[in-house]
Coordinates of C-alpha atoms in Angstrom, one line a residue:
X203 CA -15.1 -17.2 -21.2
X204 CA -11.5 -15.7 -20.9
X205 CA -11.8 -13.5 -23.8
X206 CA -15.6 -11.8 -22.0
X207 CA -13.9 -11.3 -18.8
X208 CA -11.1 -9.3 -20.1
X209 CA -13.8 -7.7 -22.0
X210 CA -15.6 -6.8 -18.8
X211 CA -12.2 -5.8 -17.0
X212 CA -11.3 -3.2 -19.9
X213 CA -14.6 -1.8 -19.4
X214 CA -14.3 -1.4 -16.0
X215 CA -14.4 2.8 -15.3
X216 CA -10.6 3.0 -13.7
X217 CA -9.5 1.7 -17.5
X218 CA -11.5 4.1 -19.2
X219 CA -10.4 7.4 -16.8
X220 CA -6.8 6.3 -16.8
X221 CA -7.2 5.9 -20.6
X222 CA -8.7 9.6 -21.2
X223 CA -6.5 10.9 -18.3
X224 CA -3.5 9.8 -20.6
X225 CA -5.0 11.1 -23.9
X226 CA -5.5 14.4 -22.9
X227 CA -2.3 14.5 -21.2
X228 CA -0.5 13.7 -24.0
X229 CA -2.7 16.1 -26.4
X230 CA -2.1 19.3 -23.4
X231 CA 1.9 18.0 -23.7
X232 CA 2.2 18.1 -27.5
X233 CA 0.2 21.3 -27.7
X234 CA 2.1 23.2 -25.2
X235 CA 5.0 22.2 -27.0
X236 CA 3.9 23.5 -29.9
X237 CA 3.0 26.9 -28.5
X238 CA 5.9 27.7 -27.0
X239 CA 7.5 27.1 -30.4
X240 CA 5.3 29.8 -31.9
X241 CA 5.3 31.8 -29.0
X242 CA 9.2 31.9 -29.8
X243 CA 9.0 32.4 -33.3
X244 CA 6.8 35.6 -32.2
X245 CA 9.1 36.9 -30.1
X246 CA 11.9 36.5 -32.5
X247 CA 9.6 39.0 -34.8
X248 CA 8.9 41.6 -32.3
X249 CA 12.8 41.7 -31.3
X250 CA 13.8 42.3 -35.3
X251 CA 10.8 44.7 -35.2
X252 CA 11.8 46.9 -32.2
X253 CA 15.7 46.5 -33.6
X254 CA 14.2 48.3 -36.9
X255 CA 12.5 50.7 -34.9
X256 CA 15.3 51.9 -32.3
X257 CA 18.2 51.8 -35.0
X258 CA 15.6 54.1 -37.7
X259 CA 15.8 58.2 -37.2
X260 CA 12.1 58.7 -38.2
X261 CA 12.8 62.4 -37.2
X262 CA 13.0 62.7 -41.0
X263 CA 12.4 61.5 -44.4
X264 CA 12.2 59.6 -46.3
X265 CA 13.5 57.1 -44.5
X266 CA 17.1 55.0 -45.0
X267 CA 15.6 51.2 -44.0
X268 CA 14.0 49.2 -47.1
X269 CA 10.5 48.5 -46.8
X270 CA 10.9 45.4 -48.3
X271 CA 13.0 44.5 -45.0
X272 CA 10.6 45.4 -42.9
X273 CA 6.9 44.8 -44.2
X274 CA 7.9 40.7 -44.1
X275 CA 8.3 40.6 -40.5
X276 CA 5.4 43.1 -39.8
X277 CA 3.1 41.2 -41.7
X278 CA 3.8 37.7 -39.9
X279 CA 3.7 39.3 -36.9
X280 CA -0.5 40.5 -38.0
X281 CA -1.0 36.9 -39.1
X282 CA 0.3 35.1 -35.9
X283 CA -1.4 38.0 -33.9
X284 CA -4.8 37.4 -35.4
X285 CA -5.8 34.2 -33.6
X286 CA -4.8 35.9 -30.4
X287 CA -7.5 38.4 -30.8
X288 CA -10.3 36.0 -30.0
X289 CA -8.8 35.8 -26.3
X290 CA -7.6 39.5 -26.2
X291 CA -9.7 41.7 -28.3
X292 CA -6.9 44.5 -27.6
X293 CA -4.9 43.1 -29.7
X294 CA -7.2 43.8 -32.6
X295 CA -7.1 47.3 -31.5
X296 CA -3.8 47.4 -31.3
X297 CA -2.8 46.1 -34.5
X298 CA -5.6 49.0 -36.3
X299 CA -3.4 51.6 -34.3
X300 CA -0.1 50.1 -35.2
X301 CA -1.2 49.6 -39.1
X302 CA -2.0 53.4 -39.1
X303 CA 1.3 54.8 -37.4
X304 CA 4.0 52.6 -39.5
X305 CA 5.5 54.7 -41.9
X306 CA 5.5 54.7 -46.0
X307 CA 8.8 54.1 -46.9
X308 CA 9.0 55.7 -50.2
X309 CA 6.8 59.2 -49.2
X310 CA 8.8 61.8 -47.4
X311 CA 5.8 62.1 -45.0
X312 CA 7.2 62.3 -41.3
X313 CA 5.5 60.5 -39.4
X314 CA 3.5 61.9 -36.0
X315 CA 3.7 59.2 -33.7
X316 CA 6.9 56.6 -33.4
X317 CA 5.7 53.3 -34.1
X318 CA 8.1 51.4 -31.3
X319 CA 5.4 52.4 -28.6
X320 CA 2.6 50.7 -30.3
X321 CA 4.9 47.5 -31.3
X322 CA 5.8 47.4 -27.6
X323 CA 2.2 48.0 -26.5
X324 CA 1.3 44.7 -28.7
X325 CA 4.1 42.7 -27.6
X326 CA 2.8 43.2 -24.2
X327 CA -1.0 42.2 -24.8
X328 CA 0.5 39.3 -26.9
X329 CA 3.0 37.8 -23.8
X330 CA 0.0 38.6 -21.8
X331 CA -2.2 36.1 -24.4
X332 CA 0.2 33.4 -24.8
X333 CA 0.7 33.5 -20.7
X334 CA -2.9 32.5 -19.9
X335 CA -2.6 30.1 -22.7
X336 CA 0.2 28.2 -21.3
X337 CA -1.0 28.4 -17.9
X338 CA -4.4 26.9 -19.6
X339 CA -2.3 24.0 -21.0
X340 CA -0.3 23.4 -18.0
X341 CA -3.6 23.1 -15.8
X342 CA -5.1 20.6 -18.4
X343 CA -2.1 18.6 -17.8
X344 CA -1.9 18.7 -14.5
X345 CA -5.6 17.6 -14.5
X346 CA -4.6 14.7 -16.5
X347 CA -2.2 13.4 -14.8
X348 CA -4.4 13.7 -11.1
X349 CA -7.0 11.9 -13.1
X350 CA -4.4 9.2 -14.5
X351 CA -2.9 8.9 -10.7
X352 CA -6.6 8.3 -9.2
X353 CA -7.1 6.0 -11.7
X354 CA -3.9 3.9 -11.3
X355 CA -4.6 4.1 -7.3
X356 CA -8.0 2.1 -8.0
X357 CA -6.3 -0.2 -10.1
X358 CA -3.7 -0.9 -7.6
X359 CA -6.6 -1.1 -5.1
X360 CA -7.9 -3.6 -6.6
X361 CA -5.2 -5.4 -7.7
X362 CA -4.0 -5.9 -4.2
X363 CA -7.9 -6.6 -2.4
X364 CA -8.0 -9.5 -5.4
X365 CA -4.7 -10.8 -4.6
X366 CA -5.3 -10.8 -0.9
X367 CA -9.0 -12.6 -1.5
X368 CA -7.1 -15.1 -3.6
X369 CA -4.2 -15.8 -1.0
X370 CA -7.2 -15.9 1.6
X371 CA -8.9 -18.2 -0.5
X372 CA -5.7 -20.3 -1.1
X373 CA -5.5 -20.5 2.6
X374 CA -8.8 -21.5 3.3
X375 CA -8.7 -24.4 0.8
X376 CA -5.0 -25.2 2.3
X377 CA -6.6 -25.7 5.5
X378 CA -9.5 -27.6 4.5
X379 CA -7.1 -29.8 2.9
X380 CA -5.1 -30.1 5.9
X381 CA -8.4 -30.5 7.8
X382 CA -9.2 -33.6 5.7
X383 CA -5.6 -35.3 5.5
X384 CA -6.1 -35.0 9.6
X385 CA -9.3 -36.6 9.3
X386 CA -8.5 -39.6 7.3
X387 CA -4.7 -39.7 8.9
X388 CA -6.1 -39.8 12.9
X389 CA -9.8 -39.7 13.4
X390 CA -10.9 -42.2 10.5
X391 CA -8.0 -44.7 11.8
X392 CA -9.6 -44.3 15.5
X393 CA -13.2 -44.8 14.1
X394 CA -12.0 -47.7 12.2
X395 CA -10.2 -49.2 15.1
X396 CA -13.4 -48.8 17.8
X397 CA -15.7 -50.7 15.3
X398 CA -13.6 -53.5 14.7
X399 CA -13.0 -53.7 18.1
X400 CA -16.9 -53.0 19.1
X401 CA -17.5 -56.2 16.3
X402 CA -15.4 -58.2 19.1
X403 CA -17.0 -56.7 21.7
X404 CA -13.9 -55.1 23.0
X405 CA -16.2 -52.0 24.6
X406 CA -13.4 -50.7 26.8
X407 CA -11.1 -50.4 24.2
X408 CA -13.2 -49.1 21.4
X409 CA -14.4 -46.7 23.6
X410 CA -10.5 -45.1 24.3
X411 CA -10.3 -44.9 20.6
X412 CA -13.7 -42.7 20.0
X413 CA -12.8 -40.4 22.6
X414 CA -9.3 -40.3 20.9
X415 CA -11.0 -39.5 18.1
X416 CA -13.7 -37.4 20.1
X417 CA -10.9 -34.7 21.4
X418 CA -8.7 -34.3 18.3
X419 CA -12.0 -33.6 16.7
X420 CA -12.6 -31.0 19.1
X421 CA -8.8 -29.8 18.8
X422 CA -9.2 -29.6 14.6
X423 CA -12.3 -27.0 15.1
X424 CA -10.9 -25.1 18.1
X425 CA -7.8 -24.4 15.4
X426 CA -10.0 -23.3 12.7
X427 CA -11.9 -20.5 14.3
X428 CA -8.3 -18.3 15.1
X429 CA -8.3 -15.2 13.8
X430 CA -5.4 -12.8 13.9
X431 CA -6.5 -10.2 16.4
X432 CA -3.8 -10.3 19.2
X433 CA -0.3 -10.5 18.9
X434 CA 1.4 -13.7 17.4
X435 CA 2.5 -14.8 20.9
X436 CA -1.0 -14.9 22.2
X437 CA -2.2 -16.9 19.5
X438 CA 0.2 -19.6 20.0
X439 CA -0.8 -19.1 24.0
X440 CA -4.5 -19.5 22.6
X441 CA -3.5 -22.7 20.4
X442 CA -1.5 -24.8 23.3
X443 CA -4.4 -24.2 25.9
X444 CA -6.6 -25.2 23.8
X445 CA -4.8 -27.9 23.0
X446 CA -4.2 -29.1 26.3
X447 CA -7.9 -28.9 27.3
X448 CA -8.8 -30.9 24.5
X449 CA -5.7 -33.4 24.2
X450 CA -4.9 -33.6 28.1
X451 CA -1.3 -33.5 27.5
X452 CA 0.4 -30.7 29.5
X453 CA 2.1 -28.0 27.3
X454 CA 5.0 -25.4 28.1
X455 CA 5.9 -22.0 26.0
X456 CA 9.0 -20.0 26.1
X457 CA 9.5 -17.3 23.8
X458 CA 12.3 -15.1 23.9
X459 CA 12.1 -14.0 20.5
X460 CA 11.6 -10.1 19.8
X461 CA 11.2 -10.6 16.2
X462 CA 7.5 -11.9 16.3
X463 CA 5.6 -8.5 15.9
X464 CA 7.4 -8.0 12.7
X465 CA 6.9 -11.1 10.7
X466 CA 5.0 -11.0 8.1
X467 CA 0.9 -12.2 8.3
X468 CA 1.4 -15.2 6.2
X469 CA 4.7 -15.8 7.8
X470 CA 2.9 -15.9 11.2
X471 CA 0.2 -18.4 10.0
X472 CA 2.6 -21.0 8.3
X473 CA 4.2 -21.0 11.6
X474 CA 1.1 -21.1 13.8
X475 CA -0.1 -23.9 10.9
X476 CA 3.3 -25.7 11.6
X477 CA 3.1 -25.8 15.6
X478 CA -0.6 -27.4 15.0
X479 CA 0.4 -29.9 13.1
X480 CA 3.1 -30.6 15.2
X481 CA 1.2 -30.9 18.4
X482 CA -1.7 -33.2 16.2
X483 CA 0.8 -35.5 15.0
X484 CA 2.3 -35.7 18.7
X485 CA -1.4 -36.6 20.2
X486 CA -2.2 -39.2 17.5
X487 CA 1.1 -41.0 17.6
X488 CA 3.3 -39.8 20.6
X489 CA 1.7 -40.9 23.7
X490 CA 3.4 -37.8 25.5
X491 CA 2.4 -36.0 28.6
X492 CA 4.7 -32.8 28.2
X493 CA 5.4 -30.8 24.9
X494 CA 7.6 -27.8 25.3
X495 CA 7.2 -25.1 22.0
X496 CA 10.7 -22.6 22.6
X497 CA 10.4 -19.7 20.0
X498 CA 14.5 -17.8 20.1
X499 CA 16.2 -15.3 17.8
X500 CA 19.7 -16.7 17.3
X501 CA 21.7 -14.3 14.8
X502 CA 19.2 -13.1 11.9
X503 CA 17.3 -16.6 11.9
X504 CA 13.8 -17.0 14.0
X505 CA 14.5 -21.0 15.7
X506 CA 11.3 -22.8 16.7
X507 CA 11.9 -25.9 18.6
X508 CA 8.8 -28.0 19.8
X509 CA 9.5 -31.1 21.8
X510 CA 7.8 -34.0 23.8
X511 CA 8.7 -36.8 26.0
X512 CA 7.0 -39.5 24.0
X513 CA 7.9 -42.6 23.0
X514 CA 9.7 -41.0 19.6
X515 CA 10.2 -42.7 16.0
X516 CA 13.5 -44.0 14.4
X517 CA 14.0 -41.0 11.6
X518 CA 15.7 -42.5 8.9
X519 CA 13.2 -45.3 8.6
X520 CA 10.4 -42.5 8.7
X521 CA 11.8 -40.6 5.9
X522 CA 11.8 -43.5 3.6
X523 CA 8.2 -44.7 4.8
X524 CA 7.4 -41.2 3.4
X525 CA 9.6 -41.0 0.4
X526 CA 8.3 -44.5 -0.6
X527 CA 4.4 -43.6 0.3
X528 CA 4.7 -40.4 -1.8
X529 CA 6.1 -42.0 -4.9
X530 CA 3.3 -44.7 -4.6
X531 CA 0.6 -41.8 -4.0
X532 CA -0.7 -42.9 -0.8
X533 CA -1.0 -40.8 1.9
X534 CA 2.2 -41.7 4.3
X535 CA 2.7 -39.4 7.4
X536 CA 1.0 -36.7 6.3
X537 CA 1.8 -34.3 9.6
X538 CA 5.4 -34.6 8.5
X539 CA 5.0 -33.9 5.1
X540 CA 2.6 -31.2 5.6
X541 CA 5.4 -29.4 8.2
X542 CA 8.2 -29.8 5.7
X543 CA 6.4 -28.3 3.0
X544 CA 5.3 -25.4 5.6
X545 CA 9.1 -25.1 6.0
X546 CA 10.1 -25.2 3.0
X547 CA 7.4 -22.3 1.6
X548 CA 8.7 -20.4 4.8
X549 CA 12.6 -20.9 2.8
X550 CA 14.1 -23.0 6.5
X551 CA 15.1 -26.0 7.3
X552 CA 13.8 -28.9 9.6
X553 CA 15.3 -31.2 11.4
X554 CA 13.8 -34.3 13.5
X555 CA 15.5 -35.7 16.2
X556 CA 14.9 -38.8 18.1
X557 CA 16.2 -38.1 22.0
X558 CA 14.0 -40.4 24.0
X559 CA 11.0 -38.2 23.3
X560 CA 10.9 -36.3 19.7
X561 CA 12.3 -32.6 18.5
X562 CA 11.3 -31.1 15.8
X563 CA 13.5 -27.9 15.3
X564 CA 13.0 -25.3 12.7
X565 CA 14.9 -22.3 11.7
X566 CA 13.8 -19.3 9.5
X567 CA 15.7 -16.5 7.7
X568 CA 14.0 -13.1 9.7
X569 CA 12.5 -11.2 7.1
X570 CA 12.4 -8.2 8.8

């Protein structure tokens, strides 16, 4: 199965442009390279020719300069110039006129017509020729490398949308799992308790512990359905009220800190995750009427402080509850648990402390 999906992810078109894209790059590279090297070679030629033709007095003959150090270089030049007639056929024309004016060294003949203008007349077309060819090369690799920059864009495209639908999918099953622990931590020990106490016909009682039961429920769904349209303050507005409708416990937000709008999204939600599961445990277990959520800036860390005036919890015989429940695999205090982890993802610390009622207070590195 592994080896067919990377199979299918090779085949994907991004892989096969940015492939070709870098192919032809490479190919336009290396031959430019080598063009210029000829090109250079050529002009080294035409320089040595037009050096012949300047220093010779072909006023008379015969002539001083050896033909044998002259025909080599001429005759290069016609074989390098020969290709270059298929884009420039004046340069076959050239080369007939040229042949035809260059003198015989060993015949006294003058000759009628200087040969340096028709050398410079070909090294002309010839720089001309090797111009458009270089611009040709330089266009195919500037082509190549748009094509291999559109095809990395898509890969990064998708790269990122796949990491965000796995991080979204992480999240979702996160909070289905949190979802669950709530269930089985609060509303299965209220439904447990109202049909025990319905066995004994204890109606009035049972029937505080399913509308318990009845409101976090409503609470736990209410919290699922947030998404992150407003500004991170608002939601946390949205999350108390709703809590308080629900939960009937009064709640009270202060929020001086200015470095909300730039957290990051997932930073925002594991703190918005952490205030829920604060406010759950508090309803299940606190018997509160008042929680206070204070959100500062103090120095470069973000402080989140949520308290209530319940009937609070010793913390040191909490913490080993918890540590004990977790190395026996049962489920403990899962609210706690659940906001330390948070925390701890997040890179803060938390502290509980025990004043009557309970605060929990929190502080995070700004990440700015």
């Amino acid at each position: 199965m592994r080896s067919r999906f990377l199979f299918k992810s090779v085949l994907h078109i991004e892989y096969i442009l940015f492939f070709i894209g870098l192919v032809c790059f490479c190919l336009s590279e290396a031959f430019l390279v080598i063009a210029h090297n000829r090109y250079a070679v050529l002009e080294n030629d035409f320089a040595e020719l037009e050096t012949f033709c300047i220093t010779e007095d072909f006023s008379q003959a015969p002539y001083e300069t050896d033909a044998h150090s002259f025909q080599p270089v001429f005759e290069r030049i016609k074989k390098s110039c020969i290709p270059l007639a298929y884009f420039a056929p004046d340069i076959d024309r050239e080369l007939s006129n040229l042949t035809t004016t260059i003198p015989d060294f060993e015949s006294s003949e003058k000759i009628k017509t200087h040969p340096l203008f028709g050398i410079v007349r070909l090294r002309n077309e010839v720089q001309e020729v090797w111009r458009r060819i270089g611009f040709g090369y330089r266009a195919m690799s500037m082509s190549s490398l748009t094509l291999i920059l559109i095809a990395m864009a898509v890969i990064i495209y998708r790269f990122v949308m796949q990491k965000a639908a796995t991080e979204k999918s992480l999240i979702i099953s996160e909070a289905h799992s949190t979802f669950s622990r709530n269930l089985h931590d609060g509303l299965a020990q209220d439904i447990a308790a109202a049909k025990i106490l319905l066995a004994e016909h204890e109606t009035e009682k049972a029937s505080f512990f399913i509308n318990h039961a009845l409101q976090e429920t409503r609470y736990l769904i209410d919290s699922l359905h947030l998404t992150f349209t407003d500004d991170f303050e608002t939601f946390i507005q949205k999350t108390l009220a709703s809590f308080e409708v629900n939960c009937g416990i009064h709640t009270e937000l202060v929020c001086t800190a200015t470095s909300l709008s730039h957290l990051q999204p997932q930073t925002q939600l594991e703190l918005l995750r952490i205030i829920q599961e604060a406010l759950s445990n508090i309803f299940r277990h606190a018997n509160a009427t008042l929680i206070q959520v204070m959100l500062t800036d103090i120095a470069d860390e973000l402080r989140l402080v949520i308290k209530d005036n319940g009937r609070g919890f010793d913390v040191e015989s909490l913490e080993k509850t918890s540590t004990s429940s977790e190395q026996k695999g049962s489920n403990g205090h899962w609210g706690i648990e659940n906001m330390k982890k948070r925390v701890n993802v997040l890179g803060g610390t938390i502290k509980f402390i025990n004043d009557g009622g309970l605060t929990i207070a929190i502080s995070i590195k700004n990440t700015l």
